[in-house]
Amino acid sequence: MAEDGGKRAHLSPPGPSAGELTHIAHENYSSSQENKIQSHSSKLVTRPNVGDESNDGPPPPLPPRPGVAPSPQAATTKVQSIDVQTLQFPDGSRGTFQTPGARAMSTPVQLAANSGSSTPGRSSTVDADDAMSVMSIVAPTLRPPGDLASLMVSDMSRKSPAWQLLRSQSASVKPFETVRLDVRDSLADFAQEFEPVPGTSEQGGLGDEQRLAVWKSKLKHYMILSSSGKPIYSRHGDLSVVNSFMGVIQTIISFYEGADNPLQGFTAGGTRFVIVTEGPLYFVAISRLGESDAQLRSQLEALYMQILSTLTLPNLTSIFAHRPNTDLQKPLAGTEPLLSSLADSFTRGSPSVLLSALECLKLRKSHRASITSAFLKSHAGGNLLYGMIVAGGRLVSVIRPRQHSLHPSDLQLVFNMLFESGGIRSGEGENWIPICLPAFNNRGYLYMYVSFFDAAENTAPSSTSNSSDAVPEAIPFSPTHPTPQATSSDSIAIILISPSPTSFYDLQSTRNNLVSSLTKGPLLSHIRTSIQSGRPSLTTQISPGTPLSHFLYKSRANVQFCMPSSSPQFDSPLPRRKLMSLYHSLHGAVHARHCHLKVLHSVADDSTSLAWITPTFELYCVAGPNVSRAAMTQGANRIVQWAKREEERLFIIGGGVF
Amino acid sequence: MASRGPPGARGGMNTRFAQFKLVLLGESAVGKDQFDSYRESTIGAAFLTQTISLDENTTVKFEIWDTAGQERYKSLAPMYYRNANCAVVVYDITQASSLDKAKSWVKELQRQANESIIIALAGNKLDLVSEQPDKRAVSTADAEAYAKEAGLLFFETSAKTAENVRDLFTAIARRLPLDQVGPRHSRPGQRQGVSLNPESPNTNVGGPCAC
């Protein structure tokens, strides 16, 4: 095993096993340098910025295979590169590739003794050759003090007051705060990402070339076209800009289709093109954000699901069976905002999409139980399939029949429609929406009853008064329009889904029953309190004093995740995207095919991160660039303990079943 | 269902309260959604209630179904208009084609809906035309002549500025049979007509939609 890993660390390009070869071929922008970095991860700090395609693409970190005896002393460096990948967690979960013997154990201990810096002391165990080879690929830019220390031979650095001072500073550096002057930030234009490409019709508008330049400056494109080359959807630019490209894309794809060797994706410069063919439709994602093929593919699948949820599969098939040249834009009319908001949530980076999991509103177990039982009691027939209370995209309560469970991809479509697209804004109206939930059944429509009520304290839902016999006050017509004051983040929606198109009034009375039992007791105020307090803060509530800055914790059994408040560090779109890019690369690395990583510790210029996969949970966490592996491990353990302790508050376990 | 009072008029001391079903129909881009200003785009149908007072002691409550204008939802429309007491068919006065669409809705309503349905034709986006008169594509006289011929109420409205919207609803309310409506008087506008409607075409789950 050790030999295996060691060789990879030294060979460039690395000699991966047959299984990995395919993957690397896919990720052909990942350099050999990257593979070196991966295997030396805790040592090297060469990664350019996160988000730069050349580094964060998720090539598999080449886990050494078990079963080979450790190599002799000559292989010090090889062992070194391996125990980097080895983390000892108290629950006994270790990488499949840990080195036997004391060496693997010794590193964390040593690091703990050095508390805070990632490398000092390591130099003593690394032989000179290795140090050379390591240093040669460290870019001579802002490096954490650890590497400076490893340049010096003696231990004196550890005692020098200057060094102590530096080190005490270094631990407090937050992720993504280091600035590299030599590398242009590929995300520099992210702020303009969502601005529309100006149209031709605008007076005094830009010329074609300028518009094209704006269009090309976008970091991410999604395009949908029919197999006959008719454009269906493009995230950026109107058809005059995009039309010719659609033609080119159609030609390329159909060339490979014709050869019976469908094109999956290709790379041009730092841009990755990924293609998904679904029946008569071509989906293309063009990304400079460094996502993996699998991630881009799942994003395209989600767009396909959105189209199905509008049309249903039999409909879509029959449209193209009758007329292959159909312009699908017409049947899809009115759903562009849904596709765009879905696409933008991918571009911004959505933990829910990345983890294919849902997020719940944190509530006390007893409160959630009372809400769910009130929900079950309110159930007034109408052939209910699913009932949900959702607050700002986070589930509060779910009721469902025993034989059906919820599919995250379906709920993603529903939440996108209700909370992201602005298609249905919160107000006092009630909505009755035919929708196909493709993961549940892609052949037919379900009917969704949606009613919002504001989380603000004062507004009582109107229908409670409807239910009484009192004559409503006569109010002048126009001012009765509900004002859309509540933003989507703090509005509460009741969603009731039925297969019956005529069950509106039954579901309406279910809703009215529920609203009155929520407002009668303290339950609604429990929900509001939780909404107002937001996600728990990592540093003050979850794990005081933690070196970590952010994490995602997914409970695999419940298909749900939780995360701490993003404020203040990751509030704005750019740091958020950097954080999400890092999560994407971690996720891509640990979920790469043929890769059985359990723990991945990755150190870069601007951050350190850890992914930890067990059968029950997945944890991804991020810290500043100089946080030691030991501190990181400890922080990760604290989060896992916290999540276990709070499990029944963070997650809905089972939900209400009727 | 259980918690809702029966539709129809209830007499207080000397007040009248009547409740009616109204359906809003029209092409998707006519600005019909502005009639209930909380919706930006129309996906599915929205259900809302609107109460207006005709005079001191007469209150009319409309239960409004605002349907989506898109073609693909067309097969669902009968579900909404079948038992409606009144309908507002909206067109866009800046788009001639939208009037044709409105005419076909009127035809469909007259053929399929409740016989006594009161239909109002509303030419929307009056605000655009008052700013730029050259934008008008449908003349008031033409539309009015058609409305007269087909027996419709007619208004040009601006849902954006609320111009004439209230007048439109008031006019509808005045045409409705307020006095005949009593608790014992079973009108076709009762909602069980909508809720139990298995024969409604193309809406069964699992079956492909014919649109």
JSON list of C-alpha atoms in Angstrom, two decimals, chain A residues 314-436:
[
{"chain": "A", "resi": 314, "resn": "PRO", "atom": "CA", "xyz": [-45.55, 11.13, -22.05]},
{"chain": "A", "resi": 315, "resn": "ASN", "atom": "CA", "xyz": [-46.38, 14.66, -23.12]},
{"chain": "A", "resi": 316, "resn": "LEU", "atom": "CA", "xyz": [-42.81, 15.48, -23.98]},
{"chain": "A", "resi": 317, "resn": "THR", "atom": "CA", "xyz": [-42.40, 12.26, -25.89]},
{"chain": "A", "resi": 318, "resn": "SER", "atom": "CA", "xyz": [-45.58, 12.69, -27.84]},
{"chain": "A", "resi": 319, "resn": "ILE", "atom": "CA", "xyz": [-44.77, 16.28, -28.77]},
{"chain": "A", "resi": 320, "resn": "PHE", "atom": "CA", "xyz": [-41.56, 15.16, -30.43]},
{"chain": "A", "resi": 321, "resn": "ALA", "atom": "CA", "xyz": [-42.94, 11.92, -31.77]},
{"chain": "A", "resi": 322, "resn": "HIS", "atom": "CA", "xyz": [-45.48, 13.85, -33.81]},
{"chain": "A", "resi": 323, "resn": "ARG", "atom": "CA", "xyz": [-43.30, 16.70, -34.88]},
{"chain": "A", "resi": 324, "resn": "PRO", "atom": "CA", "xyz": [-39.58, 16.36, -34.28]},
{"chain": "A", "resi": 325, "resn": "ASN", "atom": "CA", "xyz": [-39.14, 19.99, -35.26]},
{"chain": "A", "resi": 326, "resn": "THR", "atom": "CA", "xyz": [-41.41, 21.31, -32.54]},
{"chain": "A", "resi": 327, "resn": "ASP", "atom": "CA", "xyz": [-40.35, 24.50, -30.86]},
{"chain": "A", "resi": 328, "resn": "LEU", "atom": "CA", "xyz": [-40.59, 23.49, -27.22]},
{"chain": "A", "resi": 329, "resn": "GLN", "atom": "CA", "xyz": [-40.42, 27.08, -26.07]},
{"chain": "A", "resi": 330, "resn": "LYS", "atom": "CA", "xyz": [-44.15, 27.43, -26.51]},
{"chain": "A", "resi": 331, "resn": "PRO", "atom": "CA", "xyz": [-45.30, 24.46, -24.42]},
{"chain": "A", "resi": 332, "resn": "LEU", "atom": "CA", "xyz": [-42.82, 25.58, -21.78]},
{"chain": "A", "resi": 333, "resn": "ALA", "atom": "CA", "xyz": [-43.94, 29.19, -21.88]},
{"chain": "A", "resi": 334, "resn": "GLY", "atom": "CA", "xyz": [-43.80, 30.81, -18.50]},
{"chain": "A", "resi": 335, "resn": "THR", "atom": "CA", "xyz": [-41.34, 28.37, -17.00]},
{"chain": "A", "resi": 336, "resn": "GLU", "atom": "CA", "xyz": [-38.10, 30.15, -17.98]},
{"chain": "A", "resi": 337, "resn": "PRO", "atom": "CA", "xyz": [-37.99, 31.81, -14.57]},
{"chain": "A", "resi": 338, "resn": "LEU", "atom": "CA", "xyz": [-38.13, 28.37, -12.98]},
{"chain": "A", "resi": 339, "resn": "LEU", "atom": "CA", "xyz": [-35.28, 27.06, -15.11]},
{"chain": "A", "resi": 340, "resn": "SER", "atom": "CA", "xyz": [-33.25, 30.20, -14.53]},
{"chain": "A", "resi": 341, "resn": "SER", "atom": "CA", "xyz": [-33.69, 30.24, -10.80]},
{"chain": "A", "resi": 342, "resn": "LEU", "atom": "CA", "xyz": [-32.74, 26.60, -10.69]},
{"chain": "A", "resi": 343, "resn": "ALA", "atom": "CA", "xyz": [-29.67, 27.29, -12.84]},
{"chain": "A", "resi": 344, "resn": "ASP", "atom": "CA", "xyz": [-28.71, 30.25, -10.71]},
{"chain": "A", "resi": 345, "resn": "SER", "atom": "CA", "xyz": [-28.99, 28.28, -7.52]},
{"chain": "A", "resi": 346, "resn": "PHE", "atom": "CA", "xyz": [-26.46, 25.86, -9.03]},
{"chain": "A", "resi": 347, "resn": "THR", "atom": "CA", "xyz": [-24.20, 28.71, -10.04]},
{"chain": "A", "resi": 348, "resn": "ARG", "atom": "CA", "xyz": [-24.42, 30.30, -6.63]},
{"chain": "A", "resi": 349, "resn": "GLY", "atom": "CA", "xyz": [-23.81, 26.89, -5.16]},
{"chain": "A", "resi": 350, "resn": "SER", "atom": "CA", "xyz": [-26.53, 25.08, -3.29]},
{"chain": "A", "resi": 351, "resn": "PRO", "atom": "CA", "xyz": [-25.65, 22.67, -0.48]},
{"chain": "A", "resi": 352, "resn": "SER", "atom": "CA", "xyz": [-29.00, 21.01, -0.91]},
{"chain": "A", "resi": 353, "resn": "VAL", "atom": "CA", "xyz": [-28.30, 20.19, -4.54]},
{"chain": "A", "resi": 354, "resn": "LEU", "atom": "CA", "xyz": [-24.72, 19.19, -3.87]},
{"chain": "A", "resi": 355, "resn": "LEU", "atom": "CA", "xyz": [-25.67, 16.74, -1.14]},
{"chain": "A", "resi": 356, "resn": "SER", "atom": "CA", "xyz": [-29.05, 15.75, -2.65]},
{"chain": "A", "resi": 357, "resn": "ALA", "atom": "CA", "xyz": [-30.52, 16.35, 0.75]},
{"chain": "A", "resi": 358, "resn": "LEU", "atom": "CA", "xyz": [-33.03, 18.59, 2.42]},
{"chain": "A", "resi": 359, "resn": "GLU", "atom": "CA", "xyz": [-32.63, 21.06, 5.18]},
{"chain": "A", "resi": 360, "resn": "CYS", "atom": "CA", "xyz": [-34.99, 21.26, 8.11]},
{"chain": "A", "resi": 361, "resn": "LEU", "atom": "CA", "xyz": [-35.89, 24.06, 10.41]},
{"chain": "A", "resi": 362, "resn": "LYS", "atom": "CA", "xyz": [-34.31, 23.39, 13.77]},
{"chain": "A", "resi": 363, "resn": "LEU", "atom": "CA", "xyz": [-37.05, 22.80, 16.32]},
{"chain": "A", "resi": 364, "resn": "ARG", "atom": "CA", "xyz": [-37.35, 21.12, 19.67]},
{"chain": "A", "resi": 365, "resn": "LYS", "atom": "CA", "xyz": [-38.39, 17.53, 19.28]},
{"chain": "A", "resi": 366, "resn": "SER", "atom": "CA", "xyz": [-41.57, 17.98, 21.31]},
{"chain": "A", "resi": 367, "resn": "HIS", "atom": "CA", "xyz": [-42.54, 21.09, 19.34]},
{"chain": "A", "resi": 368, "resn": "ARG", "atom": "CA", "xyz": [-42.07, 19.32, 16.05]},
{"chain": "A", "resi": 369, "resn": "ALA", "atom": "CA", "xyz": [-44.04, 16.35, 17.30]},
{"chain": "A", "resi": 370, "resn": "SER", "atom": "CA", "xyz": [-46.97, 18.57, 18.31]},
{"chain": "A", "resi": 371, "resn": "ILE", "atom": "CA", "xyz": [-46.89, 20.34, 14.96]},
{"chain": "A", "resi": 372, "resn": "THR", "atom": "CA", "xyz": [-46.90, 17.05, 13.13]},
{"chain": "A", "resi": 373, "resn": "SER", "atom": "CA", "xyz": [-49.73, 15.64, 15.21]},
{"chain": "A", "resi": 374, "resn": "ALA", "atom": "CA", "xyz": [-51.74, 18.83, 14.66]},
{"chain": "A", "resi": 375, "resn": "PHE", "atom": "CA", "xyz": [-51.04, 18.40, 10.96]},
{"chain": "A", "resi": 376, "resn": "LEU", "atom": "CA", "xyz": [-52.24, 14.80, 11.02]},
{"chain": "A", "resi": 377, "resn": "LYS", "atom": "CA", "xyz": [-55.39, 15.82, 12.87]},
{"chain": "A", "resi": 378, "resn": "SER", "atom": "CA", "xyz": [-56.10, 18.56, 10.34]},
{"chain": "A", "resi": 379, "resn": "HIS", "atom": "CA", "xyz": [-56.04, 16.11, 7.49]},
{"chain": "A", "resi": 380, "resn": "ALA", "atom": "CA", "xyz": [-59.48, 16.43, 5.93]},
{"chain": "A", "resi": 381, "resn": "GLY", "atom": "CA", "xyz": [-59.49, 13.94, 3.14]},
{"chain": "A", "resi": 382, "resn": "GLY", "atom": "CA", "xyz": [-58.95, 15.00, -0.42]},
{"chain": "A", "resi": 383, "resn": "ASN", "atom": "CA", "xyz": [-56.73, 12.09, -1.26]},
{"chain": "A", "resi": 384, "resn": "LEU", "atom": "CA", "xyz": [-53.68, 13.73, 0.27]},
{"chain": "A", "resi": 385, "resn": "LEU", "atom": "CA", "xyz": [-50.34, 12.44, -0.92]},
{"chain": "A", "resi": 386, "resn": "TYR", "atom": "CA", "xyz": [-47.87, 14.70, 0.83]},
{"chain": "A", "resi": 387, "resn": "GLY", "atom": "CA", "xyz": [-48.37, 17.48, 3.28]},
{"chain": "A", "resi": 388, "resn": "MET", "atom": "CA", "xyz": [-45.58, 19.83, 4.23]},
{"chain": "A", "resi": 389, "resn": "ILE", "atom": "CA", "xyz": [-45.00, 22.92, 6.26]},
{"chain": "A", "resi": 390, "resn": "VAL", "atom": "CA", "xyz": [-42.00, 24.76, 4.90]},
{"chain": "A", "resi": 391, "resn": "ALA", "atom": "CA", "xyz": [-40.37, 27.88, 6.22]},
{"chain": "A", "resi": 392, "resn": "GLY", "atom": "CA", "xyz": [-38.09, 29.64, 3.79]},
{"chain": "A", "resi": 393, "resn": "GLY", "atom": "CA", "xyz": [-37.07, 26.47, 2.01]},
{"chain": "A", "resi": 394, "resn": "ARG", "atom": "CA", "xyz": [-36.56, 24.54, 5.23]},
{"chain": "A", "resi": 395, "resn": "LEU", "atom": "CA", "xyz": [-38.90, 21.75, 6.20]},
{"chain": "A", "resi": 396, "resn": "VAL", "atom": "CA", "xyz": [-40.84, 22.15, 9.39]},
{"chain": "A", "resi": 397, "resn": "SER", "atom": "CA", "xyz": [-43.08, 19.13, 9.24]},
{"chain": "A", "resi": 398, "resn": "VAL", "atom": "CA", "xyz": [-44.04, 16.43, 6.79]},
{"chain": "A", "resi": 399, "resn": "ILE", "atom": "CA", "xyz": [-46.96, 14.08, 6.67]},
{"chain": "A", "resi": 400, "resn": "ARG", "atom": "CA", "xyz": [-47.25, 11.29, 4.13]},
{"chain": "A", "resi": 401, "resn": "PRO", "atom": "CA", "xyz": [-48.88, 7.92, 3.57]},
{"chain": "A", "resi": 402, "resn": "ARG", "atom": "CA", "xyz": [-46.88, 4.99, 4.79]},
{"chain": "A", "resi": 403, "resn": "GLN", "atom": "CA", "xyz": [-46.00, 3.66, 1.37]},
{"chain": "A", "resi": 404, "resn": "HIS", "atom": "CA", "xyz": [-44.67, 6.89, -0.10]},
{"chain": "A", "resi": 405, "resn": "SER", "atom": "CA", "xyz": [-41.64, 8.84, 0.90]},
{"chain": "A", "resi": 406, "resn": "LEU", "atom": "CA", "xyz": [-40.46, 12.17, -0.36]},
{"chain": "A", "resi": 407, "resn": "HIS", "atom": "CA", "xyz": [-37.83, 12.51, -3.04]},
{"chain": "A", "resi": 408, "resn": "PRO", "atom": "CA", "xyz": [-35.30, 15.28, -2.52]},
{"chain": "A", "resi": 409, "resn": "SER", "atom": "CA", "xyz": [-35.13, 16.03, -6.23]},
{"chain": "A", "resi": 410, "resn": "ASP", "atom": "CA", "xyz": [-38.88, 16.56, -6.37]},
{"chain": "A", "resi": 411, "resn": "LEU", "atom": "CA", "xyz": [-38.86, 18.80, -3.36]},
{"chain": "A", "resi": 412, "resn": "GLN", "atom": "CA", "xyz": [-36.03, 20.74, -4.88]},
{"chain": "A", "resi": 413, "resn": "LEU", "atom": "CA", "xyz": [-38.33, 21.58, -7.81]},
{"chain": "A", "resi": 414, "resn": "VAL", "atom": "CA", "xyz": [-41.16, 22.52, -5.50]},
{"chain": "A", "resi": 415, "resn": "PHE", "atom": "CA", "xyz": [-38.99, 24.68, -3.27]},
{"chain": "A", "resi": 416, "resn": "ASN", "atom": "CA", "xyz": [-37.43, 26.32, -6.29]},
{"chain": "A", "resi": 417, "resn": "MET", "atom": "CA", "xyz": [-40.85, 27.22, -7.58]},
{"chain": "A", "resi": 418, "resn": "LEU", "atom": "CA", "xyz": [-42.10, 28.53, -4.27]},
{"chain": "A", "resi": 419, "resn": "PHE", "atom": "CA", "xyz": [-39.10, 30.17, -2.71]},
{"chain": "A", "resi": 420, "resn": "GLU", "atom": "CA", "xyz": [-36.61, 31.02, -5.44]},
{"chain": "A", "resi": 421, "resn": "SER", "atom": "CA", "xyz": [-38.31, 31.81, -8.69]},
{"chain": "A", "resi": 422, "resn": "GLY", "atom": "CA", "xyz": [-40.76, 34.39, -7.41]},
{"chain": "A", "resi": 423, "resn": "GLY", "atom": "CA", "xyz": [-43.37, 32.70, -9.58]},
{"chain": "A", "resi": 424, "resn": "ILE", "atom": "CA", "xyz": [-45.64, 32.35, -6.64]},
{"chain": "A", "resi": 425, "resn": "ARG", "atom": "CA", "xyz": [-45.11, 34.99, -4.12]},
{"chain": "A", "resi": 426, "resn": "SER", "atom": "CA", "xyz": [-46.19, 34.87, -0.60]},
{"chain": "A", "resi": 427, "resn": "GLY", "atom": "CA", "xyz": [-49.48, 36.54, 0.00]},
{"chain": "A", "resi": 428, "resn": "GLU", "atom": "CA", "xyz": [-52.82, 35.55, 1.23]},
{"chain": "A", "resi": 429, "resn": "GLY", "atom": "CA", "xyz": [-53.92, 33.92, -1.97]},
{"chain": "A", "resi": 430, "resn": "GLU", "atom": "CA", "xyz": [-54.11, 30.22, -2.37]},
{"chain": "A", "resi": 431, "resn": "ASN", "atom": "CA", "xyz": [-52.60, 28.44, -5.31]},
{"chain": "A", "resi": 432, "resn": "TRP", "atom": "CA", "xyz": [-53.61, 25.32, -7.13]},
{"chain": "A", "resi": 433, "resn": "ILE", "atom": "CA", "xyz": [-50.83, 24.12, -9.33]},
{"chain": "A", "resi": 434, "resn": "PRO", "atom": "CA", "xyz": [-50.67, 21.12, -11.59]},
{"chain": "A", "resi": 435, "resn": "ILE", "atom": "CA", "xyz": [-47.17, 19.75, -11.27]},
{"chain": "A", "resi": 436, "resn": "CYS", "atom": "CA", "xyz": [-45.47, 16.55, -12.22]}
]
